[in-house]
C-alpha positions as a LaTeX table, in Angstrom:
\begin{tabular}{lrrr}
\hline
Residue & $x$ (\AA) & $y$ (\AA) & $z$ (\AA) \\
\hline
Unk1 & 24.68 & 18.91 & $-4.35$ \\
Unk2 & 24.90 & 22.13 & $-6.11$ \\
Unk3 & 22.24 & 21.50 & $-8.50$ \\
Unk4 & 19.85 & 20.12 & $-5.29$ \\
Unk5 & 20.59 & 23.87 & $-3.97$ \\
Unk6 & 19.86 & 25.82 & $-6.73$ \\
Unk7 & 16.16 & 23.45 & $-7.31$ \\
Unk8 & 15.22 & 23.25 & $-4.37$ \\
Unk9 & 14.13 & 27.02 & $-3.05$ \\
Unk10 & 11.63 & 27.02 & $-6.58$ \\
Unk11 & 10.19 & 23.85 & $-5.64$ \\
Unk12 & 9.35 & 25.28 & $-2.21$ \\
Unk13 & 7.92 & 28.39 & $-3.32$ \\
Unk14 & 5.95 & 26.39 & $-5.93$ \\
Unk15 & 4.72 & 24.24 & $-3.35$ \\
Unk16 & 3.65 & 27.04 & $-0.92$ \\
Unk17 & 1.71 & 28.49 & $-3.76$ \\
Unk18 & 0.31 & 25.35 & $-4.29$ \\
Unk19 & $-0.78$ & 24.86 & $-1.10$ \\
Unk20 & $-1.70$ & 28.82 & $-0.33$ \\
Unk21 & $-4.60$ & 28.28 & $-3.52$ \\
Unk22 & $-6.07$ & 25.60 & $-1.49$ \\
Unk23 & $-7.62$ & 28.23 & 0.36 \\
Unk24 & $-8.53$ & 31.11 & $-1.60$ \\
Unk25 & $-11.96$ & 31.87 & $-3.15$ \\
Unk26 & $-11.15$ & 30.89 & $-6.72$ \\
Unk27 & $-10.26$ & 27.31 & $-5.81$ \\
Unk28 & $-13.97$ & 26.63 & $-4.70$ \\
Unk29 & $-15.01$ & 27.65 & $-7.76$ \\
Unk30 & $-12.88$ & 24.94 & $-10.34$ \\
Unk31 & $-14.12$ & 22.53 & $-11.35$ \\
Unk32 & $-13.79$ & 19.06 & $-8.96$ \\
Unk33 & $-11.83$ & 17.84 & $-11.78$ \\
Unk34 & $-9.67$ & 20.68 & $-11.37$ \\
Unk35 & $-9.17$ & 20.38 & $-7.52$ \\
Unk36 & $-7.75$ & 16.95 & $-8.33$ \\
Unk37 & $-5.41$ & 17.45 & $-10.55$ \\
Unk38 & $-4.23$ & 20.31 & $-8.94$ \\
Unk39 & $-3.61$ & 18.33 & $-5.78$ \\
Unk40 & $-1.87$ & 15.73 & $-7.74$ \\
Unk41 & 0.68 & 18.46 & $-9.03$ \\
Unk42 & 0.78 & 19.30 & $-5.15$ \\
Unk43 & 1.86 & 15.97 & $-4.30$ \\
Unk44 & 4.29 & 15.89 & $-7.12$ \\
Unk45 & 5.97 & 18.93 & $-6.21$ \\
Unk46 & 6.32 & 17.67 & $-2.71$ \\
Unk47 & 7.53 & 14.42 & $-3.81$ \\
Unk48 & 10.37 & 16.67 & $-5.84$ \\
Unk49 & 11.05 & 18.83 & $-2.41$ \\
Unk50 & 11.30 & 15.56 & $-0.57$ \\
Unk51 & 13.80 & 14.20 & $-3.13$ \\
Unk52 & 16.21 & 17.33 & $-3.55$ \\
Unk53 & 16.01 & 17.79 & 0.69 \\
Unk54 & 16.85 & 13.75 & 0.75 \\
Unk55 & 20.61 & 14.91 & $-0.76$ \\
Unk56 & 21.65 & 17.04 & 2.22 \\
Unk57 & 20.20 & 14.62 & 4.60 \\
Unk58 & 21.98 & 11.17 & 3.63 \\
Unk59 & 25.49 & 13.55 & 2.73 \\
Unk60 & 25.38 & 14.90 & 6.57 \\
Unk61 & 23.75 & 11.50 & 8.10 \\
Unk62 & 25.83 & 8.90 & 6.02 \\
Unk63 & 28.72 & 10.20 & 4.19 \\
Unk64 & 29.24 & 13.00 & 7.57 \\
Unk65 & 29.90 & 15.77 & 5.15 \\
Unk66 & 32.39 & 14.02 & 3.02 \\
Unk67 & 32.04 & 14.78 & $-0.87$ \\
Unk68 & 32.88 & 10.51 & $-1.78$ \\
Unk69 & 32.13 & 9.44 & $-5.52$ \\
Unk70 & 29.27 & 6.94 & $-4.25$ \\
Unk71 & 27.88 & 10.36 & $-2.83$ \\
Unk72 & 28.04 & 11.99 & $-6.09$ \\
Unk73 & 26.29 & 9.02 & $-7.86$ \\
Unk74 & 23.73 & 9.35 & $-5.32$ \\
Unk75 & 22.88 & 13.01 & $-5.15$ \\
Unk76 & 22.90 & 13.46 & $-9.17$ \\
Unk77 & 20.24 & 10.67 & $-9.35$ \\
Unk78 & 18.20 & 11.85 & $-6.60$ \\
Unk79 & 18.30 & 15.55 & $-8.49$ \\
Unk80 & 17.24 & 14.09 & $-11.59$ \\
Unk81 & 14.26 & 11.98 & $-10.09$ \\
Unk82 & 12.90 & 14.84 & $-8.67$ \\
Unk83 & 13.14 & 16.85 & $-11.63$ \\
Unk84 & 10.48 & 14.42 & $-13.10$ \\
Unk85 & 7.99 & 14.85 & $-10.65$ \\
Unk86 & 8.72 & 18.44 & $-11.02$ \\
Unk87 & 7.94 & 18.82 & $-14.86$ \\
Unk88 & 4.79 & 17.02 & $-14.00$ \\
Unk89 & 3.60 & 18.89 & $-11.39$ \\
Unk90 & 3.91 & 22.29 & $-13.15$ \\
Unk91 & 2.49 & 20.49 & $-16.34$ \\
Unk92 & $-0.38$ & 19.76 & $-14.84$ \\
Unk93 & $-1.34$ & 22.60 & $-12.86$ \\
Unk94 & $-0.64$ & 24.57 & $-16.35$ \\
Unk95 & $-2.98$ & 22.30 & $-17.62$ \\
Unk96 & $-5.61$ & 23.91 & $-14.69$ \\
Unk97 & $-4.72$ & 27.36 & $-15.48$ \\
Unk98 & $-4.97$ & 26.95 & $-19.22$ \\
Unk99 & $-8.37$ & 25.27 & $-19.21$ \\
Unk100 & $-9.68$ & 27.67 & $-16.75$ \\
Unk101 & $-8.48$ & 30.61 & $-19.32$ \\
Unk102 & $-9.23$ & 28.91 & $-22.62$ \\
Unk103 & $-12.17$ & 27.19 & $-21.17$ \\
Unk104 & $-10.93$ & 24.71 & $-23.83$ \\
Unk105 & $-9.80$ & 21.19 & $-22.79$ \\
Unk106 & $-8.23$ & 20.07 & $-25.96$ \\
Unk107 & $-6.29$ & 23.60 & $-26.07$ \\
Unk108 & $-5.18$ & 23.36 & $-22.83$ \\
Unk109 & $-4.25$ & 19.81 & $-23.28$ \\
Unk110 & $-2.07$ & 20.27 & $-26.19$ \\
Unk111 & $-0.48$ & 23.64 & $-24.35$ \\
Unk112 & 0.19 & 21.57 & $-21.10$ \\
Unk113 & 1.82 & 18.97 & $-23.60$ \\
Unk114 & 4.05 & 21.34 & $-25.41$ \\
Unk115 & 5.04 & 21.76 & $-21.99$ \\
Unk116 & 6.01 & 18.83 & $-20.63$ \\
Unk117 & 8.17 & 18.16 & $-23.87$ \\
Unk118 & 9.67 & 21.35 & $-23.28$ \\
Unk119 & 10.78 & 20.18 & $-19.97$ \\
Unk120 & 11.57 & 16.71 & $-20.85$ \\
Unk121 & 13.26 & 17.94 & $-23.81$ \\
Unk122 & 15.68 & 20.73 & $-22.10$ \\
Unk123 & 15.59 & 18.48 & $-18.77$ \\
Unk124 & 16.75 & 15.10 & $-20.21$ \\
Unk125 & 16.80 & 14.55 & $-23.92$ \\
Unk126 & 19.11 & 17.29 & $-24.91$ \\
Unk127 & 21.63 & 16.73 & $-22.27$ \\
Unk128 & 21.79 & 12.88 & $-22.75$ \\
Unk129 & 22.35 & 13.93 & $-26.82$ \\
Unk130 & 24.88 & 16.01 & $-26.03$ \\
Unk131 & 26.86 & 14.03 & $-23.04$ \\
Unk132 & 26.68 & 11.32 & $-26.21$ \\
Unk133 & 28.10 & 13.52 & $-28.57$ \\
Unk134 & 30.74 & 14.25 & $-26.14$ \\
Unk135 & 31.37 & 10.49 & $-25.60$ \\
Unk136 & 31.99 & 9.56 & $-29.07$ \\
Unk137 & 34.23 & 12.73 & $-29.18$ \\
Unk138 & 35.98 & 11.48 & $-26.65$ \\
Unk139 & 36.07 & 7.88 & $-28.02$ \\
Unk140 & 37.10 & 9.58 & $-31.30$ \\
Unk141 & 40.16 & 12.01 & $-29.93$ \\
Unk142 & 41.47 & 9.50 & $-27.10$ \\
Unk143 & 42.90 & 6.72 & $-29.88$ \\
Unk144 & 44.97 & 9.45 & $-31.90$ \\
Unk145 & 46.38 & 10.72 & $-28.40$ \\
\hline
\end{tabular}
């Protein structure tokens, strides 16, 4: 629940930028294109703040405040579900930002994809490498014990 604390105030933030460009001058003047996809990383943002808020709900509602191991199951894969929607969301409204600036679409595709790797990559990949590593490690040291 920890992690759900510490994610959740920058996915609210995020979102109420999100939602404060809707009305400023300088949305009207992106492209349609643009509008959409930035209201598609609104939605995914607010599908991330509605997953990481979901994890205080169901502990206070269901488990009545109790830390149980079903709990813990349940919070850690609500935290990392949201952090997908998440890595989109800002990957895409980089995307808007970057083709805006660069007024290049293939630059600001391949920038907005360096960036979702970057996420994926420090989100997911190398901590299910190294919780692997640590497995065999395990699997390794525990028969000599």
């Amino acid at each position: 629940m920890t992690e759900a604390h510490i994610v959740l105030p920058g996915a609210q933030a995020l979102l109420g930028f999100q939602f404060i460009s809707f009305l400023t001058d300088g949305f009207d003047k992106l492209s349609r294109t643009s509008q959409i996809l930035h209201f598609v990383a609104l939605a995914l943002v607010a599908l991330c703040a509605i997953l990481l808020m979901a994890v205080p709900a169901y502990h206070r509602i269901v488990e009545k405040g109790e830390d149980t191991e079903h709990f813990q199951k349940l919070a850690s894969r609500f935290v990392c579900s949201a952090m997908i929607p998440l890595a989109l969301g800002i990957t895409i409204d980089f995307y808007v930002v970057l083709e805006k600036v660069t007024k290049s679409q293939p630059l600001a595709l391949l920038l907005a994809s360096v960036a979702l790797a970057m996420f994926l990559g420090l989100w997911f990949v190398f901590p299910m490498v190294r919780a692997r590593r640590n497995s065999r490690r395990e699997l390794i040291v525990s028969p000599a014990s």
